[in-house]
Coordinates of C-alpha atoms and ligand atoms in Angstrom, one line a residue:
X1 CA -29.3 7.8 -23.2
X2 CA -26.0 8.6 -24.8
X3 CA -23.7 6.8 -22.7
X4 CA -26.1 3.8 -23.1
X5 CA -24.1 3.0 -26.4
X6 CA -20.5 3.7 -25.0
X7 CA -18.3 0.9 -23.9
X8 CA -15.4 1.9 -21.2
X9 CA -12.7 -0.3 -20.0
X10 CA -11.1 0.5 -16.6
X11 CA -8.0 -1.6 -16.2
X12 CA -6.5 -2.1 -12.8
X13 CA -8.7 -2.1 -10.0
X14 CA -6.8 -0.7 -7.5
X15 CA -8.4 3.0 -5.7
X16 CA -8.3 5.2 -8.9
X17 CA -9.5 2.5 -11.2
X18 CA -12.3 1.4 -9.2
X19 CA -13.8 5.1 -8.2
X20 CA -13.1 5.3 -12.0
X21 CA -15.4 2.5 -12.8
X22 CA -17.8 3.9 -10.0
X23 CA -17.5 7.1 -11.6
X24 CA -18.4 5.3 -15.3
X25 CA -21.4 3.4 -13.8
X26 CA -23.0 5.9 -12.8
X27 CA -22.9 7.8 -15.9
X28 CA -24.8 4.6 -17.7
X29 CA -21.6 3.9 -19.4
X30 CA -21.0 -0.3 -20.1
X31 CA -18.2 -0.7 -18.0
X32 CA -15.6 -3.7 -18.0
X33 CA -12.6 -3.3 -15.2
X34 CA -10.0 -6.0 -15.2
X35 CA -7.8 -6.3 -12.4
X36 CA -4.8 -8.5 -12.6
X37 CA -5.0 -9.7 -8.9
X38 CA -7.6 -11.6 -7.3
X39 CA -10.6 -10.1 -5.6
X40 CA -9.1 -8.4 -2.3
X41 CA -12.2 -9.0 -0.4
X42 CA -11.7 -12.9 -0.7
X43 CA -8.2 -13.1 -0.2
X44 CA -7.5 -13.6 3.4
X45 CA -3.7 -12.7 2.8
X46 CA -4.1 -9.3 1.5
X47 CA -6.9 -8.9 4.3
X48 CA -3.7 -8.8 6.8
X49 CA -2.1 -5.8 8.5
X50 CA -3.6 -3.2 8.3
X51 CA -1.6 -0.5 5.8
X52 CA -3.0 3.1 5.9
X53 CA -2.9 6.5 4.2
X54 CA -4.3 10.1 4.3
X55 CA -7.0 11.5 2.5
X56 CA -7.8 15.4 2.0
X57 CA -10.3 17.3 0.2
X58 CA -9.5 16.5 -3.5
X59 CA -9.9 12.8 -2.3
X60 CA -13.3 13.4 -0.5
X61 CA -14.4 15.9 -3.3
X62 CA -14.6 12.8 -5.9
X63 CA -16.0 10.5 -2.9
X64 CA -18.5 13.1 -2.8
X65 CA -19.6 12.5 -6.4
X66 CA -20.9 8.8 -6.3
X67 CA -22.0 9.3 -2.8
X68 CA -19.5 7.4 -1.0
X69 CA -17.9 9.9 1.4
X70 CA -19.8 9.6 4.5
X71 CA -19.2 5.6 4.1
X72 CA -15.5 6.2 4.0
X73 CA -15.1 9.0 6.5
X74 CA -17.4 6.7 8.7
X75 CA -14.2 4.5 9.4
X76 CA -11.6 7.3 9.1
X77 CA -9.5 8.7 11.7
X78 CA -9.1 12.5 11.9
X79 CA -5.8 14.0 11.7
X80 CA -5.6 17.6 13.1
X81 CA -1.8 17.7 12.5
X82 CA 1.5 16.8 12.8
X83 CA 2.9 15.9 16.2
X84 CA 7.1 15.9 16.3
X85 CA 9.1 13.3 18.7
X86 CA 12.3 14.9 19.4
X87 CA 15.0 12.3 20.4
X88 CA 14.4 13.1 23.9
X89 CA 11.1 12.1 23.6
X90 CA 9.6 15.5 23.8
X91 CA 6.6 16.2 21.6
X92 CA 5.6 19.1 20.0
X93 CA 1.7 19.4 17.9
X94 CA 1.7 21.6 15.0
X95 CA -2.3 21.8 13.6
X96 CA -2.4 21.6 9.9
X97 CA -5.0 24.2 9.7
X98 CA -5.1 26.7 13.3
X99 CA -7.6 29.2 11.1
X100 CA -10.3 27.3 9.9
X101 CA -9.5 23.8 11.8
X102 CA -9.8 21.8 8.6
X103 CA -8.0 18.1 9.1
X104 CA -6.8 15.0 7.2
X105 CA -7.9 11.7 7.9
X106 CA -6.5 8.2 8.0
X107 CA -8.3 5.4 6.4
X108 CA -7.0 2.0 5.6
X109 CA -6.3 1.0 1.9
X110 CA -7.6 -2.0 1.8
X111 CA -11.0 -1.3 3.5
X112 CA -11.1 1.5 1.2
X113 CA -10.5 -0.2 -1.9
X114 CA -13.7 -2.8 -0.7
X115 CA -15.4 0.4 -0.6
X116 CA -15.1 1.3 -3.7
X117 CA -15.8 -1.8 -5.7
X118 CA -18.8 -3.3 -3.7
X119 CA -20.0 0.4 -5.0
X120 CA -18.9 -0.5 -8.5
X121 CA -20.2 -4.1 -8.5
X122 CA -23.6 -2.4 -7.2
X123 CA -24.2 -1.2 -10.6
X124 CA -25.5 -3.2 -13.0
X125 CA -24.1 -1.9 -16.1
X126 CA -20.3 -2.2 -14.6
X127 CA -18.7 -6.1 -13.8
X128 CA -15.2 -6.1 -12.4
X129 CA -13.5 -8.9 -13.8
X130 CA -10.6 -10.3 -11.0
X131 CA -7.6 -12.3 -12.7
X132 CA -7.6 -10.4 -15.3
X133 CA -4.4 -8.8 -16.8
X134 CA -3.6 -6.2 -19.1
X135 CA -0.3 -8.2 -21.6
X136 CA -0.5 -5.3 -24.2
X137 CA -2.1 -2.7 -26.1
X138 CA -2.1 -2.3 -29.5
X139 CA -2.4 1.2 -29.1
X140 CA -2.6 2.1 -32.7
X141 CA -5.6 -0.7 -33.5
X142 CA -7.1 0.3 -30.4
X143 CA -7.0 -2.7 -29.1
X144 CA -5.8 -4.3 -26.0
X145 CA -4.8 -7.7 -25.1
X146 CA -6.1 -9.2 -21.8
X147 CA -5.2 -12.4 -20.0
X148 CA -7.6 -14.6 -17.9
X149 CA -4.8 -15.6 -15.5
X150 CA -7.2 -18.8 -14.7
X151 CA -7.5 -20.2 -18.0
X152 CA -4.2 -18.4 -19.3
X153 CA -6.5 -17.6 -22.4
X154 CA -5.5 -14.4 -24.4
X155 CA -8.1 -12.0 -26.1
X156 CA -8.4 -8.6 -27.6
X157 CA -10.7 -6.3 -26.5
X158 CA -11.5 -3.0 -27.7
X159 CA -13.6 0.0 -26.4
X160 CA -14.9 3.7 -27.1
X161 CA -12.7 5.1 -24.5
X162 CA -10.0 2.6 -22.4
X163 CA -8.8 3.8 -19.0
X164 CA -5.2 2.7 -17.6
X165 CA -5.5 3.0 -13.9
X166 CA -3.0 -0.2 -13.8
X167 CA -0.3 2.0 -11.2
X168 CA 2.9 3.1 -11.2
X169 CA 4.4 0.1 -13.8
X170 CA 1.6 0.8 -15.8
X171 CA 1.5 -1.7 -19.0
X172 CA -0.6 0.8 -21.3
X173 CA 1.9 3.2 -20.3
X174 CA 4.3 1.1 -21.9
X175 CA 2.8 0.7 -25.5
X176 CA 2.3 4.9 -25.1
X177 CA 6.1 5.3 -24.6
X178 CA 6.9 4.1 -28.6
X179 CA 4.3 6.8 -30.1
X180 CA 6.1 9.8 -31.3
X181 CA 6.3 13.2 -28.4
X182 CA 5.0 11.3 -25.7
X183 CA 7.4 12.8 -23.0
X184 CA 8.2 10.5 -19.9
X185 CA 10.6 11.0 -16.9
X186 CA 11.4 8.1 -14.3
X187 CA 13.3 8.9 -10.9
X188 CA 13.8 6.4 -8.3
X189 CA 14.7 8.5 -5.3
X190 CA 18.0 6.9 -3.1
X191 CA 15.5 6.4 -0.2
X192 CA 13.4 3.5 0.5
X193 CA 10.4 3.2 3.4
X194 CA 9.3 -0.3 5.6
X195 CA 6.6 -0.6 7.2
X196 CA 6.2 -0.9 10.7
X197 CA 3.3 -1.9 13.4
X198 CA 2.0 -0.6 16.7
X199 CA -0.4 -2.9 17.6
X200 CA -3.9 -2.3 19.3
X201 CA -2.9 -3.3 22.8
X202 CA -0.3 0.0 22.7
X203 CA -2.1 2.3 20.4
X204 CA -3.5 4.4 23.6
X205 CA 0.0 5.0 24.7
X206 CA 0.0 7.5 21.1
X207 CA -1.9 10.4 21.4
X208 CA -4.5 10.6 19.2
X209 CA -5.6 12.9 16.2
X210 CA -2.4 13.3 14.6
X211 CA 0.1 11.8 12.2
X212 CA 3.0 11.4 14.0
X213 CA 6.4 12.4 12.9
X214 CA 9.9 11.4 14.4
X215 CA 12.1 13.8 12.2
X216 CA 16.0 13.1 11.8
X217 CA 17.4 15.2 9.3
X218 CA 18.0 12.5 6.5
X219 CA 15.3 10.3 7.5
X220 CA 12.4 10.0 9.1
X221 CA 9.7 7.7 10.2
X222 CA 6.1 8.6 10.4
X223 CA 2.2 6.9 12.2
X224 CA -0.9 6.9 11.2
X225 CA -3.7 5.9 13.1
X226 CA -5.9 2.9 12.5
X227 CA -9.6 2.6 13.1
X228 CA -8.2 -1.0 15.9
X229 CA -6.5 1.7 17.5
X230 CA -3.3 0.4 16.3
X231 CA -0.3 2.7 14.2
X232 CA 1.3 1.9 11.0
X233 CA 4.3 3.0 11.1
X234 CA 6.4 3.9 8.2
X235 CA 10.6 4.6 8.0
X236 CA 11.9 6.7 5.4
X237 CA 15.9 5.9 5.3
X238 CA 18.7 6.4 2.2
X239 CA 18.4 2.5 1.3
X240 CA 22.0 2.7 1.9
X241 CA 21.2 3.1 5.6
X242 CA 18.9 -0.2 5.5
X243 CA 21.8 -2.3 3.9
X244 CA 23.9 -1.7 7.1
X245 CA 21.2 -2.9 9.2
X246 CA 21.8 -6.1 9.2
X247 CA 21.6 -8.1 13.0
X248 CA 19.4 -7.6 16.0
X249 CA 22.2 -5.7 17.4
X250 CA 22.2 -2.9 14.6
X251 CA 19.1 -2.7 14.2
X252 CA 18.7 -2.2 18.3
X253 CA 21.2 0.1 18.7
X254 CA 20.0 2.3 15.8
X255 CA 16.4 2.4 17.1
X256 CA 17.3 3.2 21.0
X257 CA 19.7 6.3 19.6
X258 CA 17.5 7.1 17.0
X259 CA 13.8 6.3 17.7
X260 CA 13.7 5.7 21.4
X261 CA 10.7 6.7 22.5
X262 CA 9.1 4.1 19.5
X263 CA 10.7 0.7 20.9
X264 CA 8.6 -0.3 23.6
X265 CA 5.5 0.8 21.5
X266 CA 6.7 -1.0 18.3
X267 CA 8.0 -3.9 20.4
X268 CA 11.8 -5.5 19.9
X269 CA 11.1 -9.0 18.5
X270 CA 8.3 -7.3 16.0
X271 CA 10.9 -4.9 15.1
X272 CA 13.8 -7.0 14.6
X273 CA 11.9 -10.0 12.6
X274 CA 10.4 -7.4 10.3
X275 CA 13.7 -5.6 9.3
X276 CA 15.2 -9.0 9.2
X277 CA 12.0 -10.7 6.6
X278 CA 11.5 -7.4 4.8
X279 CA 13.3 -5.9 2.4
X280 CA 12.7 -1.9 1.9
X281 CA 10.5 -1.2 -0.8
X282 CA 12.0 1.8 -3.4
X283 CA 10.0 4.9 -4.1
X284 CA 9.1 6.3 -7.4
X285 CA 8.3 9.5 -9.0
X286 CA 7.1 9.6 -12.6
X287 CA 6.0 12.0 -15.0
X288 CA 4.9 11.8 -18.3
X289 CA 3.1 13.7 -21.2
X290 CA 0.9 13.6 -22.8
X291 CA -1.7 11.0 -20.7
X292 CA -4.1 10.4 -23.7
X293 CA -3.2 8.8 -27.2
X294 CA -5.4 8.9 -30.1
X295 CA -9.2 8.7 -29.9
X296 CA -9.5 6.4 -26.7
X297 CA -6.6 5.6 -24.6
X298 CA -6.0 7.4 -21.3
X299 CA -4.0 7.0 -18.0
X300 CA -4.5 8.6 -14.5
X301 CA -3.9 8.3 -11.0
X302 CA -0.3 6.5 -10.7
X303 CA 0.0 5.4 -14.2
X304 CA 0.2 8.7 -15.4
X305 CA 2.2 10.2 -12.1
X306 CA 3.4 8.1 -9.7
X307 CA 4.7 10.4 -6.9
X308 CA 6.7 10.2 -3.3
X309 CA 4.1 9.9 -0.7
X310 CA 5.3 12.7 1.5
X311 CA 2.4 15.2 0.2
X312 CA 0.1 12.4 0.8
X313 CA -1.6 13.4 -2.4
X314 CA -1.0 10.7 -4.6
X315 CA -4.3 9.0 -4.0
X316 CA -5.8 12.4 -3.7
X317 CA -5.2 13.2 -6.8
X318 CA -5.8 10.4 -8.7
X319 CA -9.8 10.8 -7.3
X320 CA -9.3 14.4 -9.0
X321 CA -8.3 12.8 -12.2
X322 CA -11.4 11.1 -11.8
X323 CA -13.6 14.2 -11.0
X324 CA -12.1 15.8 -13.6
X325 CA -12.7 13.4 -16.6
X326 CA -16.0 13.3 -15.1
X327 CA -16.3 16.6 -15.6
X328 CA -15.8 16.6 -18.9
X329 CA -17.6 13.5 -20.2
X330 CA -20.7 15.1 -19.0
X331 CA -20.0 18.4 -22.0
X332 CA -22.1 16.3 -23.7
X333 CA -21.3 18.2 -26.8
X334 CA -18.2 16.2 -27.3
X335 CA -16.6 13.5 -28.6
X336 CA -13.9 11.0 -26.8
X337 CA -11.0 12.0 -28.7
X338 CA -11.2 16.0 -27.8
X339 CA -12.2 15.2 -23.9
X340 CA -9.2 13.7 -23.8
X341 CA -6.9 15.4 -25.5
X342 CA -9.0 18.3 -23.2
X343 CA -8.1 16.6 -20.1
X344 CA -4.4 15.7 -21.1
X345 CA -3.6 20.0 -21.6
X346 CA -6.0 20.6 -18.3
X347 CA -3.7 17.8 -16.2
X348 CA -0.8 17.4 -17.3
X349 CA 0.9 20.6 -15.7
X350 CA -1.3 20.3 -12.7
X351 CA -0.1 16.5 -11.5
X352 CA 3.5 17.4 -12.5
X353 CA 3.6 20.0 -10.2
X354 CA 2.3 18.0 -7.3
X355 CA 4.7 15.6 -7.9
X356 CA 7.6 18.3 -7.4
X357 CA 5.5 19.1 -4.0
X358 CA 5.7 15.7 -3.0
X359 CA 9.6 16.0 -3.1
X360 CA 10.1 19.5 -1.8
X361 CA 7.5 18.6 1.3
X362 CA 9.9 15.6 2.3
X363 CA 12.6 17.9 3.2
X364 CA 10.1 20.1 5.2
X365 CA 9.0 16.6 7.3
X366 CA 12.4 15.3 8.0
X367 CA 14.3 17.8 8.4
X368 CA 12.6 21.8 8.1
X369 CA 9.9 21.0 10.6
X370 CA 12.5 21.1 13.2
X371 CA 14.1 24.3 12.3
X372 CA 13.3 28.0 13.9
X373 CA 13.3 29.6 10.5
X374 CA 10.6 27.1 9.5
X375 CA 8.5 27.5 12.2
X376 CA 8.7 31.3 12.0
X377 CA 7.5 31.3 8.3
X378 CA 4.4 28.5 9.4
X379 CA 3.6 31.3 12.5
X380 CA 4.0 34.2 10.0
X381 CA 1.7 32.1 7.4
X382 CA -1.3 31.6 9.9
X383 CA -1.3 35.1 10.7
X384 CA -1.4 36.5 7.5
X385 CA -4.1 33.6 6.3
X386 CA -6.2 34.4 9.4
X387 CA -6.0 38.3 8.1
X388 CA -6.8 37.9 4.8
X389 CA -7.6 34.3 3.8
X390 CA -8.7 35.1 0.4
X391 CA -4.9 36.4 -0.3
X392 CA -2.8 34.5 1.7
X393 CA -3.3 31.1 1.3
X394 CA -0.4 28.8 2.9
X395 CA 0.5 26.0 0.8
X396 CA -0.3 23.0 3.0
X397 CA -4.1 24.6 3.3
X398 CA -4.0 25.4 -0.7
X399 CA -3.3 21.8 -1.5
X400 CA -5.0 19.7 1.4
X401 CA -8.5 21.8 2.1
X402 CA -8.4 23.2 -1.7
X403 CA -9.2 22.5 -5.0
X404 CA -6.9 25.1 -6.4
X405 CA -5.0 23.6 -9.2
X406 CA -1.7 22.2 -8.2
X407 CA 0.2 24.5 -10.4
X408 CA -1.4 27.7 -8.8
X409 CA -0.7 26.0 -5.3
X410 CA 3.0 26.1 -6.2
X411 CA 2.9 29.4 -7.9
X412 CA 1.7 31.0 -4.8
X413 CA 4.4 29.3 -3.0
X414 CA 6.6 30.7 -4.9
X415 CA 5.1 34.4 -4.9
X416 CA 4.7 34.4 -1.1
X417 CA 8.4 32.7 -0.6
X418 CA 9.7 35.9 -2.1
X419 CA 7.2 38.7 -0.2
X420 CA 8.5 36.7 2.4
X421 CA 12.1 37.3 1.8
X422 CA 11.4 40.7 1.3
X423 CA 9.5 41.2 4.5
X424 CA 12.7 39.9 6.2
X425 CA 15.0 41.9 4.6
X426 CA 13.3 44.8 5.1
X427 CA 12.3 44.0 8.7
X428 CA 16.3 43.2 9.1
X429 CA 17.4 46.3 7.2
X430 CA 15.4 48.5 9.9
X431 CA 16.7 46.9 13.1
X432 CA 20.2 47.8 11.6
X433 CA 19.1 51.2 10.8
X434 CA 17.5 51.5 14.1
X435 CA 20.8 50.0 15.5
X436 CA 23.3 52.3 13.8
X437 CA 21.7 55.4 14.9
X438 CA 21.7 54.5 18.5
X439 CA 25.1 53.5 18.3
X440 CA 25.7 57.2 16.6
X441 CA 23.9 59.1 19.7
Ligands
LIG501 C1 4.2 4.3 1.5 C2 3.1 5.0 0.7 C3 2.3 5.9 1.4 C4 1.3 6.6 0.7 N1 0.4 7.4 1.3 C5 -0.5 8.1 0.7 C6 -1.4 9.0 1.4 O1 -1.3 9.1 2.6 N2 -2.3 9.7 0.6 C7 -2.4 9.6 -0.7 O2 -3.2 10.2 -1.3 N3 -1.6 8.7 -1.4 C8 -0.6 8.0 -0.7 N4 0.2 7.1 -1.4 C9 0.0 7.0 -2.9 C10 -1.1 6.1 -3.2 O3 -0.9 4.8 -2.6 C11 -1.1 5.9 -4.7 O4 -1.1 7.1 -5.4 C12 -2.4 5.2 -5.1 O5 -2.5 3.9 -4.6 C13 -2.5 5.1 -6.6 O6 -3.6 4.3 -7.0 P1 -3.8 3.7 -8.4 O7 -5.1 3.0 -8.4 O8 -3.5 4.7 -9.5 O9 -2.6 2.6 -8.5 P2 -2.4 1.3 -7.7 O10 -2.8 1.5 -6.3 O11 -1.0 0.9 -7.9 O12 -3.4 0.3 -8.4 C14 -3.1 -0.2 -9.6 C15 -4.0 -1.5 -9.8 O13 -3.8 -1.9 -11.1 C16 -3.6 -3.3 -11.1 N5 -2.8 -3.7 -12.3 C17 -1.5 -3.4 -12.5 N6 -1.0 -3.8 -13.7 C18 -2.1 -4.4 -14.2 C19 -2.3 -5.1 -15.5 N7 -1.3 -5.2 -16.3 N8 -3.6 -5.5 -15.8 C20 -4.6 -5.4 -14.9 N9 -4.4 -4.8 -13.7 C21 -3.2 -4.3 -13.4 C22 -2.9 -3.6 -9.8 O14 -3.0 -4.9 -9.4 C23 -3.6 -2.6 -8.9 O15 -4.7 -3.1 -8.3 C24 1.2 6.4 -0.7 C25 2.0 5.6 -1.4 C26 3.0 4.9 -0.7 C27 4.0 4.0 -1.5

């Protein structure tokens, strides 16, 4: 077979580089993925809390693929949408998709990440290799430089095509950043998130099925669901805002004005020790171009756009990096070097432009959700999707239940923003034309 005589190195073996090396394996490729960290499934530590996040379509779409998708949904919780705690308590459930009753589903990273490379280690032609870091790449020798973190032993490696899925800091990144045009943009937004617990013994007192959202304005803090029936619970707050909790007394104060209705579930001493133990972690969004250099060297999933998690698509699409290099490595017809230059043009615009979603939607979830106008436009939206789905296709739906390319998911916004605008104006101008002429008889 072809791929028989191709190497591929995955490095980092987080979600995207092990469905990558899943991915490889089962196109015959030789497969090497080196992960810097131990092996998660060993390491009691890392096999704490549980720490959860959403997948959609694009993710289950690449599941699909190498057959794992009924294994993950299998310990997924549906989401069927958002449910809004006012300060008073009062909760409001707004379905992600009334029409066709498509949902999103919570599953917990680490399990999933098991997942995926007990599937990779299943094939024989792919061996993960834990404690195993990427220190360079030689990018124009088309080599790389690994470290066995147990015997501190450095050696150079080399393959036909070498995959950095090594996240957001992303060490092959690095080396592509001195090679002429490669484009790169780094923004550290000013808000940071810590994570937060429900345990099982209170998960009943949540309702079910949805991700829950306490909106503030500036801030917000959201829940997912957990298979234990427990919540993790994440705050989004200006980091500014963290600083000045400081005591038990802040931090009480803040969450019986703020978050009420959340204290008894998250619990006072739970919520005090962890704001006092933990700092806030920062987010990042990154963008870069191209994500290929030369004839072999490629990044995806966070190493080539890191994004704020407020779309819940950075995971998402990272799996349809995946799927789509897939796609292409089976045009048999050819060679490394234009597949990736290929998938570099075909991705570049599409990931970018999820990133800007991922920033615009974190406005709509802290602060639009709660607003009249907003919920107009979202009634307005389902009508005109259940009326002629094939037209009007509401953004949430486009990029959740969808495969439509990012960029067309934001073009549409964009279209339908201003039909919408127009609608308005028009419907306004009549009512004052309608007006004027009574006031006139
Ligand atoms: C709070 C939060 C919530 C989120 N929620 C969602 C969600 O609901 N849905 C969604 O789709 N996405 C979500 N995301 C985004 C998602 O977590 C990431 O997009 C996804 O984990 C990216 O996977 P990755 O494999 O590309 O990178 P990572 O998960 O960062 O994995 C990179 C791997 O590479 C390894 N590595 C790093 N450097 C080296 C090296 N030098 N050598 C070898 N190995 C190395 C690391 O140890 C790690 O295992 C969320 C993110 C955050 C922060």
């Amino acid at each position: 077979m072809y791929q028989d005589r191709r190497k591929v190195i995955v490095i980092g073996g987080g979600l995207v580089g092990s469905l990558c090396a899943c991915f490889m394996g089962q196109k015959g490729y030789h497969v090497v993925l080196y992960e810097k960290r131990s092996d998660l499934r060993k390491d009691t530590y890392m096999r704490g809390r549980s720490i959860n996040l959403a997948i959609s379509h694009r993710g289950r779409v690449a599941l699909r693929s190498v057959g794992l998708e009924e294994t993950v949904l299998g310990s997924a919780i549906p989401m069927q949408g958002r449910l809004l705690h006012g300060k008073t308590g009062a909760l409001q459930s707004m379905p992600y998709d009334p029409v066709f009753n498509n949902c999103i589903y919570s599953i917990g990273r680490n399990s999933l990440n098991e997942v995926l490379l007990n599937a990779a280690e299943n094939y024989d032609n792919v061996k993960v290799k834990f404690d195993h870091k990427l220190v360079n790449a030689d990018i124009r020798r088309g080599v790389i430089r690994v470290q066995n973190k147990t015997t501190t032993e450095v050696f150079e490696e080399t393959a036909d095509l070498i995959i950095g899925a090594d996240g957001a800091y992303s060490v092959l990144r690095s080396a592509m950043l001195m090679t002429p045009m490669f484009q790169f943009n780094q923004t550290h937004i000013e808000h940071g998130y810590l994570e937060l617990y429900i345990p099982a013994s209170l998960g009943d007192k949540m309702t079910p099925n949805h991700l829950h959202i306490w909106p503030r304005g500036q801030f917000m803090m959201i829940a997912l669901p957990n298979k234990d029936t427990s919540w993790t619970v994440t705050l989004f707050m200006p980091l500014d805002n963290f600083t000045s909790l400081r005591d038990e007394d802040s931090i009480m104060y803040f969450f019986e004005n703020i978050f009420p209705d959340a204290v008894p579930l998250i619990g006072k001493n739970s919520l005090v020790h962890t704001f006092l133990s933990t700092k806030p972690s920062q987010l990042i969004s990154i963008k870069c171009s191209p994500h290929h250099f030369g004839s072999k060297f490629l990044i995806i999933g966070d190493a080539a756009h890191a994004m704020v998690p407020f779309y819940g698509q950075g995971m998402n699409s990272g799996f349809e990096d995946v799927s789509v290099l897939s796609e292409l490595l089976d045009k048999n017809h050819l060679e490394v070097k234009e597949i990736i230059k290929l998938y570099s043009e075909m991705r570049v615009q599409n990931v970018q432009a999820v990133c800007d979603l991922a920033m615009y939607n974190y406005v709509e979830m802290r602060d639009l959700v709660m607003r009249k106008s907003f919920r107009a436009r979202k009634a307005v939206d389902e009508v005109l999707y259940k009326l002629c789905p094939k037209i009007w296709f509401p953004l949430y739906n486009s990029v959740s239940f969808s495969s439509l390319e990012y960029r067309r998911c934001l073009e549409n916004k964009k279209l339908q923003d201003k039909i919408y605008s127009l609608l308005v104006g028009v419907l306004l101008l009549s009512f004052l034309f309608v007006f004027i002429n009574i006031l006139r008889y």
